[in-house]
Tab-separated table of C-alpha atoms in Angstrom:
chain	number	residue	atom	x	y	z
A	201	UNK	CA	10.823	-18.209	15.287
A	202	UNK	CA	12.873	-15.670	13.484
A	203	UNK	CA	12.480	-15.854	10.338
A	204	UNK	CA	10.724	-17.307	7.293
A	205	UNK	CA	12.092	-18.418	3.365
A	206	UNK	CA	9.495	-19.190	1.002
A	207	UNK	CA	6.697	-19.873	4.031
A	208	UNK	CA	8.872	-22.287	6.056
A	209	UNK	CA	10.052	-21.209	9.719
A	210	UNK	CA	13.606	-20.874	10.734
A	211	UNK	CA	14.162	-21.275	14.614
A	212	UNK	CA	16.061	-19.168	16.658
A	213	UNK	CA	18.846	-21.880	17.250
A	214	UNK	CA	19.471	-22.381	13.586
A	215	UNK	CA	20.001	-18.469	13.758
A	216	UNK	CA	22.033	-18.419	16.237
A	217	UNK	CA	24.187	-21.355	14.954
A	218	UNK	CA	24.288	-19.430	11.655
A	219	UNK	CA	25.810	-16.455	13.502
A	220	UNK	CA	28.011	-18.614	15.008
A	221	UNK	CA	29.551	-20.020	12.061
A	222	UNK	CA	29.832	-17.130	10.251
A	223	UNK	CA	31.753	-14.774	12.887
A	224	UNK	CA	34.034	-17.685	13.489
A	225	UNK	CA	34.743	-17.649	9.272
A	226	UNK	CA	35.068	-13.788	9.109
A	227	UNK	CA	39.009	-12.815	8.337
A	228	UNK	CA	40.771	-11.064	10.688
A	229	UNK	CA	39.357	-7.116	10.099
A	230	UNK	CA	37.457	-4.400	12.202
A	231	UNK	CA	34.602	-3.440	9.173
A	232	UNK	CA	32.299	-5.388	7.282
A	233	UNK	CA	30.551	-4.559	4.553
A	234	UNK	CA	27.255	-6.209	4.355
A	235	UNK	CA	25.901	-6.549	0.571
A	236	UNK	CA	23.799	-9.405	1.180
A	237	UNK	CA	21.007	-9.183	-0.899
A	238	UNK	CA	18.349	-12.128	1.098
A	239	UNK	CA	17.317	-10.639	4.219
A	240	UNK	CA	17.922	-13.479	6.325
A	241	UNK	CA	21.808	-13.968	5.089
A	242	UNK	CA	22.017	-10.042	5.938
A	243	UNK	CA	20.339	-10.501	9.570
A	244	UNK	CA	23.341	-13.400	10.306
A	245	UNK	CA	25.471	-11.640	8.932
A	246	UNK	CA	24.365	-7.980	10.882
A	247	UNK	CA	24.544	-10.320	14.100
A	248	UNK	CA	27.744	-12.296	13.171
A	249	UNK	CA	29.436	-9.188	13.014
A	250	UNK	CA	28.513	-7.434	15.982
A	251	UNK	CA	28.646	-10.903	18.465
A	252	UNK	CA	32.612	-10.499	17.093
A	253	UNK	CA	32.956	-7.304	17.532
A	254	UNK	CA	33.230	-5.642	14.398
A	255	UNK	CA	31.433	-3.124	12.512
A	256	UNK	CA	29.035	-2.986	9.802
A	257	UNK	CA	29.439	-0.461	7.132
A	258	UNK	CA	26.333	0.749	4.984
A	259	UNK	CA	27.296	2.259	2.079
A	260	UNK	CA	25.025	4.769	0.467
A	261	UNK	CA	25.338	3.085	-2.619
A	262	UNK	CA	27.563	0.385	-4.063
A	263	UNK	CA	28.995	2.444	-7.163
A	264	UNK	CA	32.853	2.140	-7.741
A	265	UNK	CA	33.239	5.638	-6.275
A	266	UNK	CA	31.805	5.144	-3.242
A	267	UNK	CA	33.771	2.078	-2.343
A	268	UNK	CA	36.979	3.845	-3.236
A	269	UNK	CA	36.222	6.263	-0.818
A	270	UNK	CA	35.069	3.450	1.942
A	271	UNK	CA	38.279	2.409	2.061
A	272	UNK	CA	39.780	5.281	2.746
A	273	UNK	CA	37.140	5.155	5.758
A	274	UNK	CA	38.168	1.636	6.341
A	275	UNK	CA	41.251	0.277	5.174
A	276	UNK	CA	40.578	-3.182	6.542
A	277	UNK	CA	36.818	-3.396	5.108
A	278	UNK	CA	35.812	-6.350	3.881
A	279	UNK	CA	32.694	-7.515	2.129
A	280	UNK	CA	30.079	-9.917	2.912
A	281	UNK	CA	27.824	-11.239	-0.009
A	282	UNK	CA	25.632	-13.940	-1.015
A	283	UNK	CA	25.592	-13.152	-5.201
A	284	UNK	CA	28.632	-14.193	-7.245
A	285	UNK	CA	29.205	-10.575	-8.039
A	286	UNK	CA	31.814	-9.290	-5.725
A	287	UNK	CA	32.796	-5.523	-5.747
A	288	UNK	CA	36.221	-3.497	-5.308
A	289	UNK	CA	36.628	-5.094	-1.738
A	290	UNK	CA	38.485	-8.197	-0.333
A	291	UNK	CA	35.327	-10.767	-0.744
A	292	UNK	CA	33.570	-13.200	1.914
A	293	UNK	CA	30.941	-15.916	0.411
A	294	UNK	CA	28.216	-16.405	2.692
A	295	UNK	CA	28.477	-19.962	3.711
A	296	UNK	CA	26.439	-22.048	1.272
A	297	UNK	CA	24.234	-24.890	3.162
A	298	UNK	CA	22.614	-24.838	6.904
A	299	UNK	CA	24.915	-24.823	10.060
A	300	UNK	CA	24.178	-27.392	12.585
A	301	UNK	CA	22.267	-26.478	15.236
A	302	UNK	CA	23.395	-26.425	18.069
A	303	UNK	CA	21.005	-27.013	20.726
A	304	UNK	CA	22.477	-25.083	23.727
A	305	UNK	CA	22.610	-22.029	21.685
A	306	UNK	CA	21.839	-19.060	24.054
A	307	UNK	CA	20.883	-15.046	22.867
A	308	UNK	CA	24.068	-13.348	23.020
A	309	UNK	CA	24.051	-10.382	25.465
A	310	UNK	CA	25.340	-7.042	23.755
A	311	UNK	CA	26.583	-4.125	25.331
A	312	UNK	CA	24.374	-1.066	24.541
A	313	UNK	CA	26.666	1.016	23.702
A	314	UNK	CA	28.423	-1.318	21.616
A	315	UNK	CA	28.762	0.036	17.743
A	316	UNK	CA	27.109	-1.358	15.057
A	317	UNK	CA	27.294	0.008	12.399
A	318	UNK	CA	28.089	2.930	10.447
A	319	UNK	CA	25.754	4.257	7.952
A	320	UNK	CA	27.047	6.714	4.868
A	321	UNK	CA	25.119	9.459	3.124
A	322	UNK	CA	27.115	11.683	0.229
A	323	UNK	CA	26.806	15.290	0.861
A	324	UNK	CA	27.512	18.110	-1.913
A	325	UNK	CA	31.200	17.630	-2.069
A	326	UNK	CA	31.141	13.727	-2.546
A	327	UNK	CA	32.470	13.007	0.110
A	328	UNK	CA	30.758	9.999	1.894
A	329	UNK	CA	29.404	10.725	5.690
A	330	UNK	CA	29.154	7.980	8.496
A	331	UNK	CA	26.206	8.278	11.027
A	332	UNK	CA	27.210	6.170	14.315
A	333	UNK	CA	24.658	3.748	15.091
A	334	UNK	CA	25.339	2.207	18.689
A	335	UNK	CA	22.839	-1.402	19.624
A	336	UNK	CA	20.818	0.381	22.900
A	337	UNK	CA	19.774	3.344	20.921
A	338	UNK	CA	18.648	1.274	17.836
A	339	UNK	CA	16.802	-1.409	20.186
A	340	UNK	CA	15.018	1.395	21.973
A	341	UNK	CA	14.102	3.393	19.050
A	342	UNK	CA	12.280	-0.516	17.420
A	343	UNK	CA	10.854	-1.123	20.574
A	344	UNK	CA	8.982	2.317	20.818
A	345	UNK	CA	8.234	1.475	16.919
A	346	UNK	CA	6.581	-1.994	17.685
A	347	UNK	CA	4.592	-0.240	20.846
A	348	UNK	CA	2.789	2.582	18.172
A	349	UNK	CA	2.366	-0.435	15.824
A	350	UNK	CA	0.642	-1.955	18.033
A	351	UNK	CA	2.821	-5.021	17.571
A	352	UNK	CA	2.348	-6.881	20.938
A	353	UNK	CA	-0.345	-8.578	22.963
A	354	UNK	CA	1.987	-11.747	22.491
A	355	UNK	CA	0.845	-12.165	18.756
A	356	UNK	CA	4.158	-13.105	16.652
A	357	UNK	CA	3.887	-11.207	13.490
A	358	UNK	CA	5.709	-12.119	9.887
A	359	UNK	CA	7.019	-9.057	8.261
A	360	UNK	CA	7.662	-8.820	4.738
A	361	UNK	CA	9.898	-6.167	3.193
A	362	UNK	CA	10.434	-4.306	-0.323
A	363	UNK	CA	12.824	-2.176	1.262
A	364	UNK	CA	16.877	-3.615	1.186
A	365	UNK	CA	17.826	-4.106	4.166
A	366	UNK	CA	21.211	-1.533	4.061
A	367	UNK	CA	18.590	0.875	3.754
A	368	UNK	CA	18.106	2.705	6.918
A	369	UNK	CA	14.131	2.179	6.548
A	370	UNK	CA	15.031	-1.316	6.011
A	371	UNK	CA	17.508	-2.225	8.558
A	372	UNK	CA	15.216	-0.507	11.252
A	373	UNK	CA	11.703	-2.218	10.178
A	374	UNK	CA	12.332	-5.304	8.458
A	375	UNK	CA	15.512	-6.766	10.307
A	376	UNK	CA	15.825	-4.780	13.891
A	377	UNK	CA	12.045	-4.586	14.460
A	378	UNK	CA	11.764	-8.077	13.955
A	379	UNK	CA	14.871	-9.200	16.272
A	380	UNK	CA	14.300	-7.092	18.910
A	381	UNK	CA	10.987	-7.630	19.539
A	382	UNK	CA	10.203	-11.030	19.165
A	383	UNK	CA	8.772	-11.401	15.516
A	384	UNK	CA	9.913	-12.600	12.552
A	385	UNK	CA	11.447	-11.304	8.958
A	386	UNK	CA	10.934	-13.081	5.668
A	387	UNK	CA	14.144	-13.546	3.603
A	388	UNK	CA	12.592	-12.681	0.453
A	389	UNK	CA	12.799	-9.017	-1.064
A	390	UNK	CA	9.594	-8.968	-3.515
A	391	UNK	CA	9.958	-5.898	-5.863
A	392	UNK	CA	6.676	-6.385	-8.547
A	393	UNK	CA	3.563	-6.780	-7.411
A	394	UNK	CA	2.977	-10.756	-8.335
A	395	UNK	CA	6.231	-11.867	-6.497
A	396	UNK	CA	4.689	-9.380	-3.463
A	397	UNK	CA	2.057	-11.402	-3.435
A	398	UNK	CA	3.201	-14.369	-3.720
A	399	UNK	CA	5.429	-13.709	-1.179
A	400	UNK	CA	2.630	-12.428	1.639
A	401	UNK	CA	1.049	-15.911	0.745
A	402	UNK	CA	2.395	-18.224	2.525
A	403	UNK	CA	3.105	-16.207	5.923
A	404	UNK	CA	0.897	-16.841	8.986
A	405	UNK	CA	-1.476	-14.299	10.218
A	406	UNK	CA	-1.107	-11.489	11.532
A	407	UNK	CA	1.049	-10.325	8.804
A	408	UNK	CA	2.876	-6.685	7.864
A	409	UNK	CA	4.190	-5.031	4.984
A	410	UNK	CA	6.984	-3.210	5.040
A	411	UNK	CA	6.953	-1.361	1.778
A	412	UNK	CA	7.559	2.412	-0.292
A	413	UNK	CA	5.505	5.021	-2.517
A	414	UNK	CA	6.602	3.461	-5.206
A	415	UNK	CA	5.289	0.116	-4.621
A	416	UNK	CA	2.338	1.018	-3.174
A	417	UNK	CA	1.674	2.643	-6.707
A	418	UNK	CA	2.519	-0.025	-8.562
A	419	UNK	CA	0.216	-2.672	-6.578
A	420	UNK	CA	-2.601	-0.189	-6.831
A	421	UNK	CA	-2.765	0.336	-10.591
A	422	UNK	CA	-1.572	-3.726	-10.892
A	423	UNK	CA	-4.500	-5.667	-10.673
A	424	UNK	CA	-2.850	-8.562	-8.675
A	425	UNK	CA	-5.332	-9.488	-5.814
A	426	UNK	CA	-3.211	-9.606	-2.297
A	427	UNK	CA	-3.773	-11.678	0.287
A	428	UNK	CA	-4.781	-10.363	3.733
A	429	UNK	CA	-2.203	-7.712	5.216
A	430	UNK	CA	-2.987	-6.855	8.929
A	431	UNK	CA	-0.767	-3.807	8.683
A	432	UNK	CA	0.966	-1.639	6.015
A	433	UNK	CA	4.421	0.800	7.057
A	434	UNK	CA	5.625	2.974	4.366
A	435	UNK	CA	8.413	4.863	4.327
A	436	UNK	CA	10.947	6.789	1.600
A	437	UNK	CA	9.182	9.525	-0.031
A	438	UNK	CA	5.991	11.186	1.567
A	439	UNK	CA	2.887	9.247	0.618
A	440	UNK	CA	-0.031	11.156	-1.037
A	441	UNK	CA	-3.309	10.821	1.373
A	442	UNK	CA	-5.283	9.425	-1.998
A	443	UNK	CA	-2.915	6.671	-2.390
A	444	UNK	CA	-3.174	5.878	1.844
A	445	UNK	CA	-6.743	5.790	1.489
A	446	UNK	CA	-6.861	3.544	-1.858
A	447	UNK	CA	-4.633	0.982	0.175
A	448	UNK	CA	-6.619	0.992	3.463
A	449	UNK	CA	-9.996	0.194	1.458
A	450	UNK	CA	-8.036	-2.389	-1.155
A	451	UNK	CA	-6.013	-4.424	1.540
A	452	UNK	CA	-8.645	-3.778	4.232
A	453	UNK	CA	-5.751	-2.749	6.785
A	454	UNK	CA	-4.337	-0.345	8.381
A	455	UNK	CA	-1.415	1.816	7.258
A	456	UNK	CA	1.197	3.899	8.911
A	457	UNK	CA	4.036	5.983	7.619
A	458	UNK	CA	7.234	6.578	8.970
A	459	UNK	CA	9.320	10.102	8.968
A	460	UNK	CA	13.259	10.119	9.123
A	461	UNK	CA	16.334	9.852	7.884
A	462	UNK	CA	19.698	8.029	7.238
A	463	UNK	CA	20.728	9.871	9.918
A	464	UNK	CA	18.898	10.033	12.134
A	465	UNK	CA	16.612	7.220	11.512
A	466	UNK	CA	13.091	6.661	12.068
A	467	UNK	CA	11.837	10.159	14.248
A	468	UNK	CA	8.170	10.129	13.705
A	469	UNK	CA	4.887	8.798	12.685
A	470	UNK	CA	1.295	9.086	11.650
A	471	UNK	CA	-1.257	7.709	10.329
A	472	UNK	CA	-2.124	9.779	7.006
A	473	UNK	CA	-5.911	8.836	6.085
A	474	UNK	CA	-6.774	10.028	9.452
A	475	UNK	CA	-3.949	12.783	10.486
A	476	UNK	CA	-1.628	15.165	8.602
A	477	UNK	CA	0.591	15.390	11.953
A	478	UNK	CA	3.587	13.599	12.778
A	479	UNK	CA	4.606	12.522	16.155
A	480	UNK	CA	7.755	12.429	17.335
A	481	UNK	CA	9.831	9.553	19.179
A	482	UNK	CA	9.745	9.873	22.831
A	483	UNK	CA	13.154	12.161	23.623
A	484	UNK	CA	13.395	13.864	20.393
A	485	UNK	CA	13.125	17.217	19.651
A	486	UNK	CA	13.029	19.584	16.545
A	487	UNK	CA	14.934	22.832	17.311
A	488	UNK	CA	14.062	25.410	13.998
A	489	UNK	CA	17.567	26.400	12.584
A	490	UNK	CA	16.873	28.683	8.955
A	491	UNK	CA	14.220	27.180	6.885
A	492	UNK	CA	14.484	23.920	8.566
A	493	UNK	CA	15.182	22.414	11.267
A	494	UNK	CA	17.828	20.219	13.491
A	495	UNK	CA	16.382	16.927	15.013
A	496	UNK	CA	18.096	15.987	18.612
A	497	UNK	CA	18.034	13.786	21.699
A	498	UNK	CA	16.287	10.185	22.047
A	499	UNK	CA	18.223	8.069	20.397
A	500	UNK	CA	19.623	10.082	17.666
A	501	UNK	CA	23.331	10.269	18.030
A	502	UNK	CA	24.572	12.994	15.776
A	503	UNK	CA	22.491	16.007	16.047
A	504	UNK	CA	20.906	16.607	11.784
A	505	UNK	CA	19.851	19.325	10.410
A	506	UNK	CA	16.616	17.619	8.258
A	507	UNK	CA	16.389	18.876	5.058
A	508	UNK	CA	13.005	19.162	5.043
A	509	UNK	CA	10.600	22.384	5.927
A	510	UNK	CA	8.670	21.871	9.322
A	511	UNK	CA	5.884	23.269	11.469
A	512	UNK	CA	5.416	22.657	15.079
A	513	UNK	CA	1.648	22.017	16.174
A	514	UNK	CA	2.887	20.786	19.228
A	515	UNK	CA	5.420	19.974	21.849
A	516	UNK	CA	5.808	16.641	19.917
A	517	UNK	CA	3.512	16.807	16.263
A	518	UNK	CA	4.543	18.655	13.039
A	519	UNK	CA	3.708	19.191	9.611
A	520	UNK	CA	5.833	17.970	6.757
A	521	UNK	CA	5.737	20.758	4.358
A	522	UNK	CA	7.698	19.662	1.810
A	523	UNK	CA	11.435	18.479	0.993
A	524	UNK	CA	14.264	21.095	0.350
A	525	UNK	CA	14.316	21.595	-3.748
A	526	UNK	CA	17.869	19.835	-4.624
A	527	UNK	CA	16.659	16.738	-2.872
A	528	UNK	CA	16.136	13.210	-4.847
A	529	UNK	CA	14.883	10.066	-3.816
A	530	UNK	CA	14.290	7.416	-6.309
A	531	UNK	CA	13.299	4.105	-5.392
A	532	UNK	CA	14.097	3.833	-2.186
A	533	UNK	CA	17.637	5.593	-3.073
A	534	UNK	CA	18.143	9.038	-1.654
A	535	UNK	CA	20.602	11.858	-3.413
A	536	UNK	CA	20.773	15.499	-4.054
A	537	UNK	CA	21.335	17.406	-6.607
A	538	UNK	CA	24.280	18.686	-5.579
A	539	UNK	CA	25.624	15.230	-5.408
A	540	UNK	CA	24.889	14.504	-8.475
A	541	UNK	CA	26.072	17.500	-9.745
A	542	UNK	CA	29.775	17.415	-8.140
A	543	UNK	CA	29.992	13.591	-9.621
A	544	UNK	CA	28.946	14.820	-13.324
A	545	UNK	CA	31.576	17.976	-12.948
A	546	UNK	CA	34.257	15.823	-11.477
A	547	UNK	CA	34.465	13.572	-14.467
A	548	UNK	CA	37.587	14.648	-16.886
A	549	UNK	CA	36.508	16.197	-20.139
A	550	UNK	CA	32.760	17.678	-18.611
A	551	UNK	CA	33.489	21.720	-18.761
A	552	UNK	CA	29.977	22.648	-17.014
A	553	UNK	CA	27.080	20.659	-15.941
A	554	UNK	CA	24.509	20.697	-13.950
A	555	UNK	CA	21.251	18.050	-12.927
A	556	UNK	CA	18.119	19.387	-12.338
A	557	UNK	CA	14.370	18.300	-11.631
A	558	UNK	CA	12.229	17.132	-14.492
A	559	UNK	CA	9.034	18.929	-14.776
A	560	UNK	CA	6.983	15.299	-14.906
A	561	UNK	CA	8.188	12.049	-13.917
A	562	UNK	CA	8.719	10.060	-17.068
A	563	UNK	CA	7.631	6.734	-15.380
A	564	UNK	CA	3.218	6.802	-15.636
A	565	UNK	CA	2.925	3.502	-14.184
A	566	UNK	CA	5.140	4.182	-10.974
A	567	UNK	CA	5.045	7.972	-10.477
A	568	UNK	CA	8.715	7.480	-10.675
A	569	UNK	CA	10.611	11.038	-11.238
A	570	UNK	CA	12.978	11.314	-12.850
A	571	UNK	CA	16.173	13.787	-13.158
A	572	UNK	CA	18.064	15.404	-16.248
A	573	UNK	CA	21.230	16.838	-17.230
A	574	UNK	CA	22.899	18.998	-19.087
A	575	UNK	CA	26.573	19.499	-19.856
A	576	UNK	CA	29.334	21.080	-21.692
A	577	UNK	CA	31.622	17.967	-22.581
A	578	UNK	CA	32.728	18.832	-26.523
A	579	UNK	CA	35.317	16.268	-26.117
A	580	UNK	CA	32.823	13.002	-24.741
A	581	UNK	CA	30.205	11.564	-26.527
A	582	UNK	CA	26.870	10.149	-24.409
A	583	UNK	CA	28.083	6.607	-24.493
A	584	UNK	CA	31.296	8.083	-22.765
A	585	UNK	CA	29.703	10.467	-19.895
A	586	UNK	CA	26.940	7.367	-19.445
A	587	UNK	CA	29.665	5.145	-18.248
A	588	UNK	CA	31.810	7.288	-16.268
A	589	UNK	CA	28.472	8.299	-14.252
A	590	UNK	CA	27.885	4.906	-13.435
A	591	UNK	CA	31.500	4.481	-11.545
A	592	UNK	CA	29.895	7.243	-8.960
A	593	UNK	CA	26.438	6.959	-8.798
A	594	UNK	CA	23.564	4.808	-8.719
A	595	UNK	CA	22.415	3.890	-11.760
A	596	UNK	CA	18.878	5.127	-10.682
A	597	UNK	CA	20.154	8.684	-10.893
A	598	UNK	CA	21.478	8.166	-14.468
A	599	UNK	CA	20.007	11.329	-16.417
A	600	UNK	CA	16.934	11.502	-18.608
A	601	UNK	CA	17.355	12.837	-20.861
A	602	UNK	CA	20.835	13.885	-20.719
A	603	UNK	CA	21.680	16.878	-23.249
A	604	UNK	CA	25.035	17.861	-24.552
A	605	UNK	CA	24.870	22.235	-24.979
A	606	UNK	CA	27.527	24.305	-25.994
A	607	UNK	CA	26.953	26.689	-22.737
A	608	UNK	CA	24.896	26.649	-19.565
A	609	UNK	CA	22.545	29.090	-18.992
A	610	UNK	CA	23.783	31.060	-16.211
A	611	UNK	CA	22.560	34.304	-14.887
A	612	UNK	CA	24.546	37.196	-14.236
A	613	UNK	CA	25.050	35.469	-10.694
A	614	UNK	CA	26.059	32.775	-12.314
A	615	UNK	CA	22.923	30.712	-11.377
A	616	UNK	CA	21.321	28.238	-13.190
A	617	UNK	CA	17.588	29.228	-12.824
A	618	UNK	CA	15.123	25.978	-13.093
A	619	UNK	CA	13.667	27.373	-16.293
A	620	UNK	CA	16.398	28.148	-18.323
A	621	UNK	CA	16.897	24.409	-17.898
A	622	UNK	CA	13.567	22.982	-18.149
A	623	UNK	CA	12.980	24.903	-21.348
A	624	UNK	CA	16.630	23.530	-22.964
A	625	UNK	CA	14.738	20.059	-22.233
A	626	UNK	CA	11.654	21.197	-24.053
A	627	UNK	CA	13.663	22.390	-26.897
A	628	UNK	CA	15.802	20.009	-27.601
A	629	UNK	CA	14.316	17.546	-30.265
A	630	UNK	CA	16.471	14.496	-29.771
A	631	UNK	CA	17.279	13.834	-25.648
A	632	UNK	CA	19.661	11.339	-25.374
A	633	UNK	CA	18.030	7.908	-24.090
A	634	UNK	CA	19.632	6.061	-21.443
């Protein structure tokens, strides 16, 4: 068993026939883009690409931008995708129908050092940056993850994921979690909290949830009963102890939460309704480098400066203290202000601009924050700067409200003090919708 659509098992040889077919329909190329959007066509195709000997690339994002500059990373890249949509790339369709199984259908054996894939995050100047992720590292780092989940005693589990699977969060605990340790993923990607549980339905017992913040909020203020969940891992954004509690005593379960990053990926864990610590993945180490501090060893394979502020308690527990200001994660989608900022300045016409921090999210229902913007474009009207933000970034980072000003309110430094802008929001009468 390796997976499950709508309730109904899919065996490991159909897998593995699925792989098959696929690598031997790939074009001739080194990089693959995987933008498959069902969680089981993105597991074949993860595995069709690496039995071949290619490389997946996971884009930060899927804006125009981005994939302008991933070819410039990879000339040869191609896309994989399962929607009609294609994107700025030479296209593959993910073969419609079931491959033929083939009985004799054995687990490929991959080299642990073998690449696969390379992961992108966009730093201040725009410029996308690739993480190396190499098979034996990944495996080890799941397998250490299923031990502290308590994931074994020979029990196969169903996981269930809101979380894409390019995500980091995702690709670690909804597709390699389940291959590499003997359970099995569910193809579905629920996002409300009906189709969530409708989606946890069907699955045998015992049962996970991969999931965010975000939807943990929305199921709690929903209404929608849930079925059983044996086991809750959250992950994205840290997770306020109130909420942990509330979904321990609604789901009756147990739930964990995961610290990392894109680049490094998952590094430690806790369980918040009974400890504020996080421990850290056998191997790695924090070493504290300015107000942060750079994670190392185990089966990270770029040493990252986290951009988060720590305290050791321990040789191997910290305290999260709280995120470095310009960072932004909505949804699942992680940014910075700086990011954003470059993209809004680098658009022709925009004379100044900056985004900044909203003082409350805008979003009651989800706890959703939001960001704003304001810039010196005399020349571009809203409609205008709307649409040339959404060739570079996520459309989740879009502005609100977005407000066109005649200067920026620099200090002598030429800073932009969080204030000055905050208060331009809370003066101006009519903020640009998006």
């Amino acid at each position: 068993m390796v997976a499950y659509r709508a309730g109904a098992p899919i065996l490991a040889g159909q897998f593995l026939s699925e792989v098959d077919r696929l690598a031997r329909s790939l074009p001739p190329c080194r990089h693959v883009l995987n933008a498959c959007t069902d969680r089981y066509h993105f597991a074949v195709g993860l595995a069709a690409a690496l039995t071949s000997g290619r490389i997946t690339l996971l884009p930060s994002s899927q804006a125009p931008e981005m994939l302008r500059q991933l070819r410039e990373f990879a000339p040869d890249a191609i896309c994989l995708t399962d929607e009609d949509d294609g994107t700025a790339l030479p296209c593959v369709r993910y073969p419609r129908g079931s491959a033929s199984q083939n009985a004799d259908s054995a687990a490929p054996q991959i080299d642990e050092a073998q690449l696969l894939a390379y992961v992108f995050t966009s730093g201040s100047t725009g410029t996308p940056l690739p993480y190396r992720k190499s098979f034996g590292p990944l495996i080890r780092c799941v397998r250490e993850e299923a031990r502290r989940l308590d994931l074994g005693g020979g029990a196969r589990w169903a996981i269930l994921a809101t979380v894409p699977p390019q995500h980091m969060f995702g690709l670690e605990s909804s597709v390699l979690l389940t291959l590499g340790n003997g359970h099995a993923l569910c193809a579905e990607r629920p996002f409300y909290p009906a189709d969530i549980a409708a989606a946890l339905e069907p699955l045998p017992r015992p049962r996970a949830l991969v999931t965010t913040p975000v939807h943990l909020r929305a199921l709690a203020s929903s209404g929608v009963a849930l079925p059983a969940v044996d086991l809750v891992l959250c992950s994205t954004a840290p997770l306020p102890r109130q909420l942990a509690v509330e979904t321990e005593r609604r789901l009756q379960t147990r739930l964990l939460e995961i610290y990392g990053s894109t680049e490094t990926g998952m590094i430690a864990m806790r369980r918040p309704t009974q400890s504020a610590e996080w421990r850290l993945w056998p191997g790695v180490s924090l070493a504290p480098e300015g107000e942060t501090s750079r994670a190392q060893g185990g089966h990270i394979e770029q040493p990252t400066l986290l951009a988060d502020v720590l305290e050791m308690t321990g040789s191997d527990t910290f305290l999260l203290h709280g995120r470095v200001s310009d960072l932004v994660n909505i949804a699942g989608r992680r940014s910075s202000l700086a990011h954003l900022t470059h993209q809004l300045n680098s658009i022709p016409g925009v004379e100044d601009g900056a985004f900044f921090h909203t003082e409350e999210p805008t979003d009651s229902h989800t706890g959703v924050a939001r960001v704003a913007a304001c810039v010196v474009a005399p020349n571009l009207d809203a409609a205008q700067l709307l649409e040339a933000l959404r060739q570079r970034i996520d459309a989740v980072f879009l502005p609100r409200p977005l407000l066109f000003v005649a200067q920026l309110p620099r200090n002598g430094t030429g800073k932009l003090p969080l204030a000055a802008l905050r208060a331009l929001t809370a003066q101006s009468k009519s903020p640009t919708p998006v």
